[in-house]
Amino acid sequence: MRHTSDEHAHQSVGRPEYLTDRQWAGLALGVLSGVVEGCDRAELEGVWASELGVAALQGLLVRLDELMARGDARGGAAGG
């Protein structure tokens, strides 16, 4: 299944303030690696991995923000 899109919008997902650069890099790399592996297994070609990776990171950030706002980040995100 090839993904076709006439518009390839560049979207970036930045590090939240409550994570260190190292924490964000490790977390983002893990999520993106999983997305790429999943797309490979599903035999999705084209820009699927990139677009799904951005969507996954955006969803992750939303959930992290919710957890931080509730104080559920056990052990402290930046202090870990």
mmCIF file of N, CA and C in Angstrom:
data_model
loop_
_atom_site.group_PDB
_atom_site.id
_atom_site.type_symbol
_atom_site.label_atom_id
_atom_site.label_comp_id
_atom_site.label_asym_id
_atom_site.label_seq_id
_atom_site.Cartn_x
_atom_site.Cartn_y
_atom_site.Cartn_z
ATOM 1 N N MET A 1 0.846 -1.161 0.000
ATOM 2 C CA MET A 1 0.000 0.000 0.000
ATOM 3 C C MET A 1 0.902 1.238 0.000
ATOM 4 N N ARG A 2 0.830 2.008 -0.997
ATOM 5 C CA ARG A 2 1.646 3.209 -1.103
ATOM 6 C C ARG A 2 0.820 4.413 -0.669
ATOM 7 N N HIS A 3 1.414 5.204 0.165
ATOM 8 C CA HIS A 3 0.766 6.432 0.613
ATOM 9 C C HIS A 3 1.096 7.539 -0.372
ATOM 10 N N THR A 4 0.093 8.174 -0.863
ATOM 11 C CA THR A 4 0.314 9.297 -1.767
ATOM 12 C C THR A 4 -0.291 10.542 -1.158
ATOM 13 N N SER A 5 0.428 11.589 -1.260
ATOM 14 C CA SER A 5 -0.033 12.865 -0.722
ATOM 15 C C SER A 5 0.561 13.977 -1.556
ATOM 16 N N ASP A 6 -0.295 14.857 -1.998
ATOM 17 C CA ASP A 6 0.189 15.988 -2.783
ATOM 18 C C ASP A 6 0.858 17.028 -1.899
ATOM 19 N N GLU A 7 0.481 17.045 -0.642
ATOM 20 C CA GLU A 7 1.040 18.028 0.277
ATOM 21 C C GLU A 7 1.833 17.303 1.356
ATOM 22 N N HIS A 8 3.092 17.605 1.432
ATOM 23 C CA HIS A 8 3.940 17.048 2.482
ATOM 24 C C HIS A 8 4.297 18.179 3.429
ATOM 25 N N ALA A 9 3.444 18.380 4.405
ATOM 26 C CA ALA A 9 3.665 19.465 5.362
ATOM 27 C C ALA A 9 4.766 19.071 6.330
ATOM 28 N N HIS A 10 5.766 19.926 6.447
ATOM 29 C CA HIS A 10 6.838 19.684 7.408
ATOM 30 C C HIS A 10 6.333 20.061 8.789
ATOM 31 N N GLN A 11 6.391 19.119 9.696
ATOM 32 C CA GLN A 11 5.985 19.380 11.065
ATOM 33 C C GLN A 11 7.130 18.982 11.975
ATOM 34 N N SER A 12 7.386 19.808 12.940
ATOM 35 C CA SER A 12 8.414 19.457 13.905
ATOM 36 C C SER A 12 7.767 19.277 15.274
ATOM 37 N N VAL A 13 8.404 18.472 16.076
ATOM 38 C CA VAL A 13 7.924 18.226 17.429
ATOM 39 C C VAL A 13 9.093 18.526 18.350
ATOM 40 N N GLY A 14 8.943 19.547 19.159
ATOM 41 C CA GLY A 14 10.036 19.973 20.019
ATOM 42 C C GLY A 14 9.990 19.353 21.397
ATOM 43 N N ARG A 15 11.113 19.408 22.057
ATOM 44 C CA ARG A 15 11.272 18.885 23.408
ATOM 45 C C ARG A 15 10.464 19.716 24.399
ATOM 46 N N PRO A 16 9.706 19.035 25.264
ATOM 47 C CA PRO A 16 9.008 19.772 26.318
ATOM 48 C C PRO A 16 10.013 20.266 27.363
ATOM 49 N N GLU A 17 9.683 21.353 28.022
ATOM 50 C CA GLU A 17 10.592 21.969 28.990
ATOM 51 C C GLU A 17 10.934 21.056 30.157
ATOM 52 N N TYR A 18 10.043 20.148 30.490
ATOM 53 C CA TYR A 18 10.252 19.312 31.676
ATOM 54 C C TYR A 18 11.121 18.085 31.414
ATOM 55 N N LEU A 19 11.603 17.896 30.188
ATOM 56 C CA LEU A 19 12.540 16.813 29.888
ATOM 57 C C LEU A 19 13.887 17.399 29.486
ATOM 58 N N THR A 20 14.939 16.709 29.840
ATOM 59 C CA THR A 20 16.267 17.134 29.401
ATOM 60 C C THR A 20 16.440 16.778 27.931
ATOM 61 N N ASP A 21 17.453 17.324 27.303
ATOM 62 C CA ASP A 21 17.738 16.975 25.908
ATOM 63 C C ASP A 21 17.951 15.470 25.768
ATOM 64 N N ARG A 22 18.687 14.901 26.705
ATOM 65 C CA ARG A 22 18.984 13.467 26.648
ATOM 66 C C ARG A 22 17.717 12.627 26.808
ATOM 67 N N GLN A 23 16.855 13.003 27.749
ATOM 68 C CA GLN A 23 15.603 12.276 27.949
ATOM 69 C C GLN A 23 14.734 12.328 26.696
ATOM 70 N N TRP A 24 14.599 13.518 26.126
ATOM 71 C CA TRP A 24 13.758 13.684 24.942
ATOM 72 C C TRP A 24 14.340 12.917 23.750
ATOM 73 N N ALA A 25 15.645 12.982 23.580
ATOM 74 C CA ALA A 25 16.272 12.265 22.467
ATOM 75 C C ALA A 25 16.040 10.763 22.595
ATOM 76 N N GLY A 26 16.211 10.225 23.784
ATOM 77 C CA GLY A 26 16.005 8.796 23.987
ATOM 78 C C GLY A 26 14.560 8.383 23.774
ATOM 79 N N LEU A 27 13.648 9.159 24.310
ATOM 80 C CA LEU A 27 12.228 8.863 24.165
ATOM 81 C C LEU A 27 11.785 8.969 22.712
ATOM 82 N N ALA A 28 12.176 10.052 22.060
ATOM 83 C CA ALA A 28 11.786 10.256 20.662
ATOM 84 C C ALA A 28 12.381 9.174 19.762
ATOM 85 N N LEU A 29 13.628 8.825 19.997
ATOM 86 C CA LEU A 29 14.269 7.791 19.189
ATOM 87 C C LEU A 29 13.556 6.453 19.358
ATOM 88 N N GLY A 30 13.187 6.121 20.576
ATOM 89 C CA GLY A 30 12.470 4.868 20.821
ATOM 90 C C GLY A 30 11.129 4.831 20.112
ATOM 91 N N VAL A 31 10.383 5.923 20.195
ATOM 92 C CA VAL A 31 9.075 5.989 19.537
ATOM 93 C C VAL A 31 9.237 5.907 18.020
ATOM 94 N N LEU A 32 10.159 6.682 17.477
ATOM 95 C CA LEU A 32 10.345 6.687 16.027
ATOM 96 C C LEU A 32 10.852 5.339 15.518
ATOM 97 N N SER A 33 11.715 4.685 16.270
ATOM 98 C CA SER A 33 12.189 3.360 15.881
ATOM 99 C C SER A 33 11.027 2.373 15.808
ATOM 100 N N GLY A 34 10.134 2.459 16.780
ATOM 101 C CA GLY A 34 8.962 1.590 16.784
ATOM 102 C C GLY A 34 8.046 1.849 15.604
ATOM 103 N N VAL A 35 7.865 3.108 15.258
ATOM 104 C CA VAL A 35 7.019 3.452 14.115
ATOM 105 C C VAL A 35 7.633 2.919 12.824
ATOM 106 N N VAL A 36 8.927 3.114 12.653
ATOM 107 C CA VAL A 36 9.604 2.631 11.444
ATOM 108 C C VAL A 36 9.502 1.107 11.354
ATOM 109 N N GLU A 37 9.736 0.426 12.462
ATOM 110 C CA GLU A 37 9.633 -1.036 12.468
ATOM 111 C C GLU A 37 8.215 -1.484 12.122
ATOM 112 N N GLY A 38 7.233 -0.815 12.691
ATOM 113 C CA GLY A 38 5.841 -1.156 12.400
ATOM 114 C C GLY A 38 5.485 -0.935 10.940
ATOM 115 N N CYS A 39 5.948 0.159 10.367
ATOM 116 C CA CYS A 39 5.689 0.437 8.953
ATOM 117 C C CYS A 39 6.382 -0.590 8.066
ATOM 118 N N ASP A 40 7.593 -0.987 8.439
ATOM 119 C CA ASP A 40 8.304 -2.024 7.685
ATOM 120 C C ASP A 40 7.541 -3.344 7.730
ATOM 121 N N ARG A 41 7.094 -3.722 8.909
ATOM 122 C CA ARG A 41 6.356 -4.981 9.050
ATOM 123 C C ARG A 41 5.044 -4.952 8.288
ATOM 124 N N ALA A 42 4.405 -3.792 8.246
ATOM 125 C CA ALA A 42 3.136 -3.653 7.541
ATOM 126 C C ALA A 42 3.333 -3.405 6.043
ATOM 127 N N GLU A 43 4.589 -3.301 5.643
ATOM 128 C CA GLU A 43 4.946 -3.060 4.242
ATOM 129 C C GLU A 43 4.340 -1.767 3.703
ATOM 130 N N LEU A 44 4.364 -0.747 4.556
ATOM 131 C CA LEU A 44 3.904 0.578 4.152
ATOM 132 C C LEU A 44 5.086 1.325 3.557
ATOM 133 N N GLU A 45 4.917 1.831 2.385
ATOM 134 C CA GLU A 45 6.004 2.527 1.703
ATOM 135 C C GLU A 45 5.708 4.022 1.632
ATOM 136 N N GLY A 46 6.676 4.753 1.209
ATOM 137 C CA GLY A 46 6.504 6.192 1.039
ATOM 138 C C GLY A 46 6.742 6.949 2.322
ATOM 139 N N VAL A 47 5.918 7.936 2.575
ATOM 140 C CA VAL A 47 6.121 8.838 3.705
ATOM 141 C C VAL A 47 5.376 8.406 4.958
ATOM 142 N N TRP A 48 4.848 7.200 4.978
ATOM 143 C CA TRP A 48 4.093 6.735 6.139
ATOM 144 C C TRP A 48 4.886 6.855 7.437
ATOM 145 N N ALA A 49 6.095 6.345 7.466
ATOM 146 C CA ALA A 49 6.870 6.336 8.709
ATOM 147 C C ALA A 49 7.092 7.752 9.228
ATOM 148 N N SER A 50 7.409 8.663 8.343
ATOM 149 C CA SER A 50 7.652 10.041 8.749
ATOM 150 C C SER A 50 6.388 10.678 9.322
ATOM 151 N N GLU A 51 5.298 10.562 8.608
ATOM 152 C CA GLU A 51 4.052 11.189 9.057
ATOM 153 C C GLU A 51 3.505 10.519 10.310
ATOM 154 N N LEU A 52 3.575 9.201 10.364
ATOM 155 C CA LEU A 52 3.104 8.498 11.556
ATOM 156 C C LEU A 52 4.021 8.745 12.744
ATOM 157 N N GLY A 53 5.304 8.903 12.487
ATOM 158 C CA GLY A 53 6.244 9.222 13.554
ATOM 159 C C GLY A 53 5.934 10.563 14.196
ATOM 160 N N VAL A 54 5.655 11.556 13.379
ATOM 161 C CA VAL A 54 5.287 12.879 13.902
ATOM 162 C C VAL A 54 3.999 12.780 14.706
ATOM 163 N N ALA A 55 3.012 12.056 14.174
ATOM 164 C CA ALA A 55 1.737 11.900 14.881
ATOM 165 C C ALA A 55 1.941 11.185 16.222
ATOM 166 N N ALA A 56 2.801 10.178 16.236
ATOM 167 C CA ALA A 56 3.073 9.441 17.475
ATOM 168 C C ALA A 56 3.726 10.345 18.510
ATOM 169 N N LEU A 57 4.689 11.137 18.090
ATOM 170 C CA LEU A 57 5.355 12.047 19.025
ATOM 171 C C LEU A 57 4.398 13.125 19.525
ATOM 172 N N GLN A 58 3.538 13.625 18.644
ATOM 173 C CA GLN A 58 2.569 14.623 19.080
ATOM 174 C C GLN A 58 1.617 14.042 20.123
ATOM 175 N N GLY A 59 1.155 12.814 19.879
ATOM 176 C CA GLY A 59 0.283 12.155 20.846
ATOM 177 C C GLY A 59 0.988 11.900 22.167
ATOM 178 N N LEU A 60 2.241 11.507 22.083
ATOM 179 C CA LEU A 60 3.043 11.283 23.273
ATOM 180 C C LEU A 60 3.174 12.570 24.089
ATOM 181 N N LEU A 61 3.426 13.672 23.410
ATOM 182 C CA LEU A 61 3.560 14.954 24.110
ATOM 183 C C LEU A 61 2.267 15.351 24.807
ATOM 184 N N VAL A 62 1.140 15.113 24.156
ATOM 185 C CA VAL A 62 -0.150 15.428 24.772
ATOM 186 C C VAL A 62 -0.309 14.644 26.074
ATOM 187 N N ARG A 63 0.002 13.353 26.013
ATOM 188 C CA ARG A 63 -0.140 12.514 27.210
ATOM 189 C C ARG A 63 0.871 12.893 28.294
ATOM 190 N N LEU A 64 2.111 13.184 27.901
ATOM 191 C CA LEU A 64 3.104 13.633 28.873
ATOM 192 C C LEU A 64 2.658 14.913 29.562
ATOM 193 N N ASP A 65 2.123 15.842 28.796
ATOM 194 C CA ASP A 65 1.625 17.100 29.373
ATOM 195 C C ASP A 65 0.518 16.829 30.387
ATOM 196 N N GLU A 66 -0.391 15.897 30.047
ATOM 197 C CA GLU A 66 -1.473 15.554 30.968
ATOM 198 C C GLU A 66 -0.914 14.967 32.260
ATOM 199 N N LEU A 67 0.035 14.050 32.117
ATOM 200 C CA LEU A 67 0.627 13.435 33.304
ATOM 201 C C LEU A 67 1.370 14.450 34.162
ATOM 202 N N MET A 68 2.097 15.340 33.530
ATOM 203 C CA MET A 68 2.820 16.364 34.276
ATOM 204 C C MET A 68 1.858 17.299 34.993
ATOM 205 N N ALA A 69 0.767 17.656 34.331
ATOM 206 C CA ALA A 69 -0.213 18.563 34.929
ATOM 207 C C ALA A 69 -0.883 17.913 36.140
ATOM 208 N N ARG A 70 -1.074 16.607 36.092
ATOM 209 C CA ARG A 70 -1.697 15.881 37.212
ATOM 210 C C ARG A 70 -0.694 15.508 38.272
ATOM 211 N N GLY A 71 0.576 15.639 37.957
ATOM 212 C CA GLY A 71 1.605 15.250 38.914
ATOM 213 C C GLY A 71 1.842 13.759 38.953
ATOM 214 N N ASP A 72 1.499 13.061 37.871
ATOM 215 C CA ASP A 72 1.631 11.604 37.827
ATOM 216 C C ASP A 72 2.968 11.135 37.293
ATOM 217 N N ALA A 73 3.868 12.037 36.995
ATOM 218 C CA ALA A 73 5.177 11.631 36.455
ATOM 219 C C ALA A 73 6.008 11.108 37.609
ATOM 220 N N ARG A 74 5.864 9.852 37.892
ATOM 221 C CA ARG A 74 6.545 9.219 39.013
ATOM 222 C C ARG A 74 8.057 9.377 38.913
ATOM 223 N N GLY A 75 8.654 9.802 39.973
ATOM 224 C CA GLY A 75 10.099 9.953 39.997
ATOM 225 C C GLY A 75 10.582 11.278 39.418
ATOM 226 N N GLY A 76 9.690 12.065 38.880
ATOM 227 C CA GLY A 76 10.078 13.347 38.306
ATOM 228 C C GLY A 76 10.693 13.181 36.938
ATOM 229 N N ALA A 77 10.171 13.877 35.953
ATOM 230 C CA ALA A 77 10.634 13.719 34.570
ATOM 231 C C ALA A 77 12.070 14.172 34.412
ATOM 232 N N ALA A 78 12.360 15.385 34.823
ATOM 233 C CA ALA A 78 13.699 15.914 34.592
ATOM 234 C C ALA A 78 14.671 15.476 35.689
ATOM 235 N N GLY A 79 14.146 15.145 36.851
ATOM 236 C CA GLY A 79 15.026 14.795 37.944
ATOM 237 C C GLY A 79 15.281 13.312 38.091
ATOM 238 N N GLY A 80 14.479 12.496 37.422
ATOM 239 C CA GLY A 80 14.476 11.141 37.338
ATOM 240 C C GLY A 80 15.016 10.160 38.151
#
